[in-house]
Short mmCIF file of C-alpha atoms in Angstrom, two decimals:
data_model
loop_
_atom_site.label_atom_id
_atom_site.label_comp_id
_atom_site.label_asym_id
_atom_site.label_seq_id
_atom_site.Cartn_x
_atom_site.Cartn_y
_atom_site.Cartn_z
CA UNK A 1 -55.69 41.04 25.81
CA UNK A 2 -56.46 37.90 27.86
CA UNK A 3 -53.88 36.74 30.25
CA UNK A 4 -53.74 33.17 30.96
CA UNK A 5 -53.59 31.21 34.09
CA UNK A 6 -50.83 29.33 34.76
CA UNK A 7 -52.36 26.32 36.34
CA UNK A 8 -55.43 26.67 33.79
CA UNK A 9 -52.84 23.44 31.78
CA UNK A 10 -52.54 21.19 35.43
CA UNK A 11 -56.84 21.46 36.10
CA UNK A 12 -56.81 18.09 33.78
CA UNK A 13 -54.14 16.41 35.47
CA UNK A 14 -56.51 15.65 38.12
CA UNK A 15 -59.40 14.34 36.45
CA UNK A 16 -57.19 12.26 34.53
CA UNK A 17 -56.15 11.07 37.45
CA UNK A 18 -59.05 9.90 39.02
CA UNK A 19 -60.37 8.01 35.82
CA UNK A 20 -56.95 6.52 35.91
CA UNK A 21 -57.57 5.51 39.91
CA UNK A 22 -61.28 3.96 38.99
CA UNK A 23 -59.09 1.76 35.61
CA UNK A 24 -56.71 0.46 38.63
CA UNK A 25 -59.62 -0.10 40.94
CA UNK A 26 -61.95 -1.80 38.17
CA UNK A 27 -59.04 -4.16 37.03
CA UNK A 28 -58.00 -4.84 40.76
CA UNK A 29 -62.05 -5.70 41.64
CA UNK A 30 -61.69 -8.26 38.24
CA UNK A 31 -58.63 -9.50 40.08
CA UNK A 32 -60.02 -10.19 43.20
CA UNK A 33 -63.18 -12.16 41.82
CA UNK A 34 -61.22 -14.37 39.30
CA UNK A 35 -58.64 -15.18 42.35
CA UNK A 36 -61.79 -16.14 44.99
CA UNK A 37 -63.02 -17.79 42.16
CA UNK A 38 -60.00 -20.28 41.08
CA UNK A 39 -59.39 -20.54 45.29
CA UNK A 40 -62.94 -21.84 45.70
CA UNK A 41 -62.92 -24.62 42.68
CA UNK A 42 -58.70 -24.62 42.58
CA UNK A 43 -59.41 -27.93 39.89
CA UNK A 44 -62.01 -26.26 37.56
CA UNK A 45 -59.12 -23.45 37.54
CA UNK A 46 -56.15 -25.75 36.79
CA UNK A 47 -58.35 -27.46 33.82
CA UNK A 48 -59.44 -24.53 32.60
CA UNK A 49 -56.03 -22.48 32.59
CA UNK A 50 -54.86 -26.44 30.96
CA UNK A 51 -57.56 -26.01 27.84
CA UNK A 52 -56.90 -22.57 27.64
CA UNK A 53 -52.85 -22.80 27.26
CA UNK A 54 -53.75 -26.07 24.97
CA UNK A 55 -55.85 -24.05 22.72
CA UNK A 56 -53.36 -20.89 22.33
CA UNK A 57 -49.99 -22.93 21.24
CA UNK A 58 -52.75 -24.71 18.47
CA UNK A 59 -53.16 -20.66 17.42
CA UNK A 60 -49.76 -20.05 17.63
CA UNK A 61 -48.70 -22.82 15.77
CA UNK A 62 -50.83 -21.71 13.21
CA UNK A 63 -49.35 -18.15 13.21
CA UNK A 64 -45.78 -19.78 12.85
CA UNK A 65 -47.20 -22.10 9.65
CA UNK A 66 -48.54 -18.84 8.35
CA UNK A 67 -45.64 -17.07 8.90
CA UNK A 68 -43.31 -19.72 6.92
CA UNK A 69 -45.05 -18.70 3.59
CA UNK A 70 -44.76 -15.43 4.12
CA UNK A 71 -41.41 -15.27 2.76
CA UNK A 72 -37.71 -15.60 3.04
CA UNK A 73 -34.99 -17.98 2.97
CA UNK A 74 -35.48 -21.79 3.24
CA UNK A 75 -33.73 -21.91 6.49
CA UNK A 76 -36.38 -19.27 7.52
CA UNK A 77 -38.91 -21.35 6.01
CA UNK A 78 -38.06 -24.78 7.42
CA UNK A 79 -37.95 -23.45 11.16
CA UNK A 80 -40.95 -21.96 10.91
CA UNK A 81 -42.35 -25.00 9.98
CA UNK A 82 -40.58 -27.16 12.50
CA UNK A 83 -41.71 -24.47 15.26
CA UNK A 84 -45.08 -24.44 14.19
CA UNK A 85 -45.49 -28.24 14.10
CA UNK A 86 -43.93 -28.37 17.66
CA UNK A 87 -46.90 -25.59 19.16
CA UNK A 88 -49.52 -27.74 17.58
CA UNK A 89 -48.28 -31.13 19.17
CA UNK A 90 -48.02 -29.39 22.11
CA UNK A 91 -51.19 -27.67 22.46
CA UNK A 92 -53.02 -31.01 21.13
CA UNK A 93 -51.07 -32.97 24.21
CA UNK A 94 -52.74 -30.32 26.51
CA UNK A 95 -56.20 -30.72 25.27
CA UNK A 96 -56.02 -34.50 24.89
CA UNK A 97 -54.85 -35.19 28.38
CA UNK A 98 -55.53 -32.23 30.42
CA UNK A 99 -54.75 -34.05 33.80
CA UNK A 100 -51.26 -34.93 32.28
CA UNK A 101 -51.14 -31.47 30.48
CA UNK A 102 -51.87 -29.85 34.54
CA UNK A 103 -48.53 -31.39 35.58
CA UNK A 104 -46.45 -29.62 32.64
CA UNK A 105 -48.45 -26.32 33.03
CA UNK A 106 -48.17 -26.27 36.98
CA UNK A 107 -43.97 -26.22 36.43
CA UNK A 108 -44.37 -23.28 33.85
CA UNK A 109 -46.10 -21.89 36.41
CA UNK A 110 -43.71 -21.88 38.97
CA UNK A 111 -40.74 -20.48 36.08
CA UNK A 112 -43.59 -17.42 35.32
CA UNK A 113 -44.45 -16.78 38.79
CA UNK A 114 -41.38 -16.78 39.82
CA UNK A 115 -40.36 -14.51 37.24
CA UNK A 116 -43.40 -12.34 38.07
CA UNK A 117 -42.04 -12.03 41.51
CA UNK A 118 -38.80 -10.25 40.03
CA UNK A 119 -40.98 -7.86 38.04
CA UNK A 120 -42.66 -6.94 41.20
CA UNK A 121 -39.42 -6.30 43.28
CA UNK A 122 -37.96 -3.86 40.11
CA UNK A 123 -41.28 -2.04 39.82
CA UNK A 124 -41.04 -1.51 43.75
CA UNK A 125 -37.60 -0.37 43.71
CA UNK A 126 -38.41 1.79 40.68
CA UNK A 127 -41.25 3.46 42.78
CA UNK A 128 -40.61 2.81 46.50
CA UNK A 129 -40.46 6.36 47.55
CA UNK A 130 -44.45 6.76 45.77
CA UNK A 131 -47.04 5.90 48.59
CA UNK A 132 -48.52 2.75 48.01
CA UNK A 133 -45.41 1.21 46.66
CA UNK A 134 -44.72 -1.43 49.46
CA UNK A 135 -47.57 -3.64 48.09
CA UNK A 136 -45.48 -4.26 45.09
CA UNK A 137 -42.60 -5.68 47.65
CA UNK A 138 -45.50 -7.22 49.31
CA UNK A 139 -46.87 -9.10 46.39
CA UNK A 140 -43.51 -9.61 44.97
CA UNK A 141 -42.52 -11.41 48.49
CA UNK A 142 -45.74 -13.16 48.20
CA UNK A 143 -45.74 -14.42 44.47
CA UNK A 144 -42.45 -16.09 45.43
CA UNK A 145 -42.93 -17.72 48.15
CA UNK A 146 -46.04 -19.04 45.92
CA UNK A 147 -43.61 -19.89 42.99
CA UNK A 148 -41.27 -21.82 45.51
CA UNK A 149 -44.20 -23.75 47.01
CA UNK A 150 -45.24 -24.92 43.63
CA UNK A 151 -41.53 -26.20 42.63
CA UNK A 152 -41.26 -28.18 46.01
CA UNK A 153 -44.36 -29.92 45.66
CA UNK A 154 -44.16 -30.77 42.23
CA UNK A 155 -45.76 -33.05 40.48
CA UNK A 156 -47.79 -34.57 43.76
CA UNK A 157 -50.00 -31.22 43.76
CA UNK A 158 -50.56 -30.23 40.54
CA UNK A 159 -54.34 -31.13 40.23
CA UNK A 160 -54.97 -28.49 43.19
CA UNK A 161 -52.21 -26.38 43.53
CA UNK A 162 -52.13 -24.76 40.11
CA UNK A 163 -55.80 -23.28 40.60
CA UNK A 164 -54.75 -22.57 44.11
CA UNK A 165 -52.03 -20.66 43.84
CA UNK A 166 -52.90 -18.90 40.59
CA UNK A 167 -55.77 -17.93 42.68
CA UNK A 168 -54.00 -16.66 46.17
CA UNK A 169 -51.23 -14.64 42.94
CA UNK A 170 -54.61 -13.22 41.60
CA UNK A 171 -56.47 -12.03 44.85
CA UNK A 172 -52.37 -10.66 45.91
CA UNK A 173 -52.13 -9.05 42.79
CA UNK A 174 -56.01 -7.45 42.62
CA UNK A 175 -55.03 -6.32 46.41
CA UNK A 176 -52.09 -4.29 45.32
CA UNK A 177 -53.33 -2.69 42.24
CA UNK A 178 -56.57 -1.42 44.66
CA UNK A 179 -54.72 -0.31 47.01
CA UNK A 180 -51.98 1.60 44.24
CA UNK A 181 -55.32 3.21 42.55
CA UNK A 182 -56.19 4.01 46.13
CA UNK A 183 -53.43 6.29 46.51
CA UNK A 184 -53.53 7.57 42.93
CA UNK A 185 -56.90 8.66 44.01
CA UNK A 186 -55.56 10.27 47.22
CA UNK A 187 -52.65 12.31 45.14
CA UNK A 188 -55.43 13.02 42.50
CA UNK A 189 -57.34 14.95 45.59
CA UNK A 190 -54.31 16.62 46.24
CA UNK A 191 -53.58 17.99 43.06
CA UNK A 192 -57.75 19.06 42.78
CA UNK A 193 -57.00 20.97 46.75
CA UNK A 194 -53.99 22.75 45.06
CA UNK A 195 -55.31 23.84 41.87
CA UNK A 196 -58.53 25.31 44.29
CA UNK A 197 -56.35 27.08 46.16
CA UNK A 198 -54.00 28.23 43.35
CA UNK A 199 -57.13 29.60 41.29
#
């Protein structure tokens, strides 16, 4: 009869681990780039995150036109419609006048960065005894005071502080996630030592 190990289950945990540590340390390295990137040519950025934003309410108002046929009452119907109509208007003001269209998206910036900035401080007090957690509080602190900056200077900046900051919240937030899949590599070495010494 063949008796079975008891850590035979936990010599997967580790190499899981480490492919999870090189996902965190791919997406942080995409981070990084895209934030130099936007801080380098902060306009190019702002325009292109502009277009972009334009050209996804035009898809979602087509997803809420779709969505009115697709059954229901004709108060279901009617918003639909009415929300769908309001998405494309809006996306078409962004892509007609992008410079105009910068102004609106740099204050919907501030709201999701700001926001962002919350999620940071609950996922560091969700995980602040884990090593590597204080770069959440970091970033969170960070993404703030980058939130807050935008709001005061509103609209005077928008042309270059949109790409800017997006940019600076970028290279933060590729700086945290290396340095989390940094220590999810250390605790992954860890777990390798213990199984070695368990087998």
């Amino acid at each position: 009869m063949a008796t079975v190990n008891p850590t035979e289950g936990l010599r997967g945990r580790d190499t899981i681990m480490k492919k999870g540590a090189g996902w965190f340390t791919a997406m942080a390295v995409v981070f990084i780039i895209l934030g130099i990137m936007a801080i380098l040519e902060p306009g190019i950025a702002g325009l292109a995150a502009t277009i972009l934003v334009g050209w996804l309410l035009i898809f979602a108002g087509g997803a809420h036109l779709v969505a009115a046929f697709s059954g229901g009452g004709a108060g279901r119907v009617i918003w639909q419609v009415i929300l769908g109509i309001i998405y494309v208007i809006g996306g078409s003001y962004f892509l007609m006048h992008p410079l105009l269209g910068l102004g609106t998206l740099t204050l919907f910036l501030a709201g999701i960065i700001v926001a962002e900035a919350v999620l940071e401080f609950i996922a560091y007090f969700q995980t602040r005894g884990e090593s590597g957690s204080g770069w959440l509080l970091v970033n969170g602190l960070i993404t703030l005071l980058l939130g807050g900056l935008i709001w005061m200077h509103w609209p005077s900046s928008s042309v270059w502080a949109i790409g800017t900051l997006l940019g600076v919240n970028l290279l933060m937030t590729g700086m945290s996630r290396l340095m989390l899949g940094m220590a999810v590599r250390k605790l992954a070495g860890r777990v390798e030592g213990s199984n070695k010494l368990a087998a």
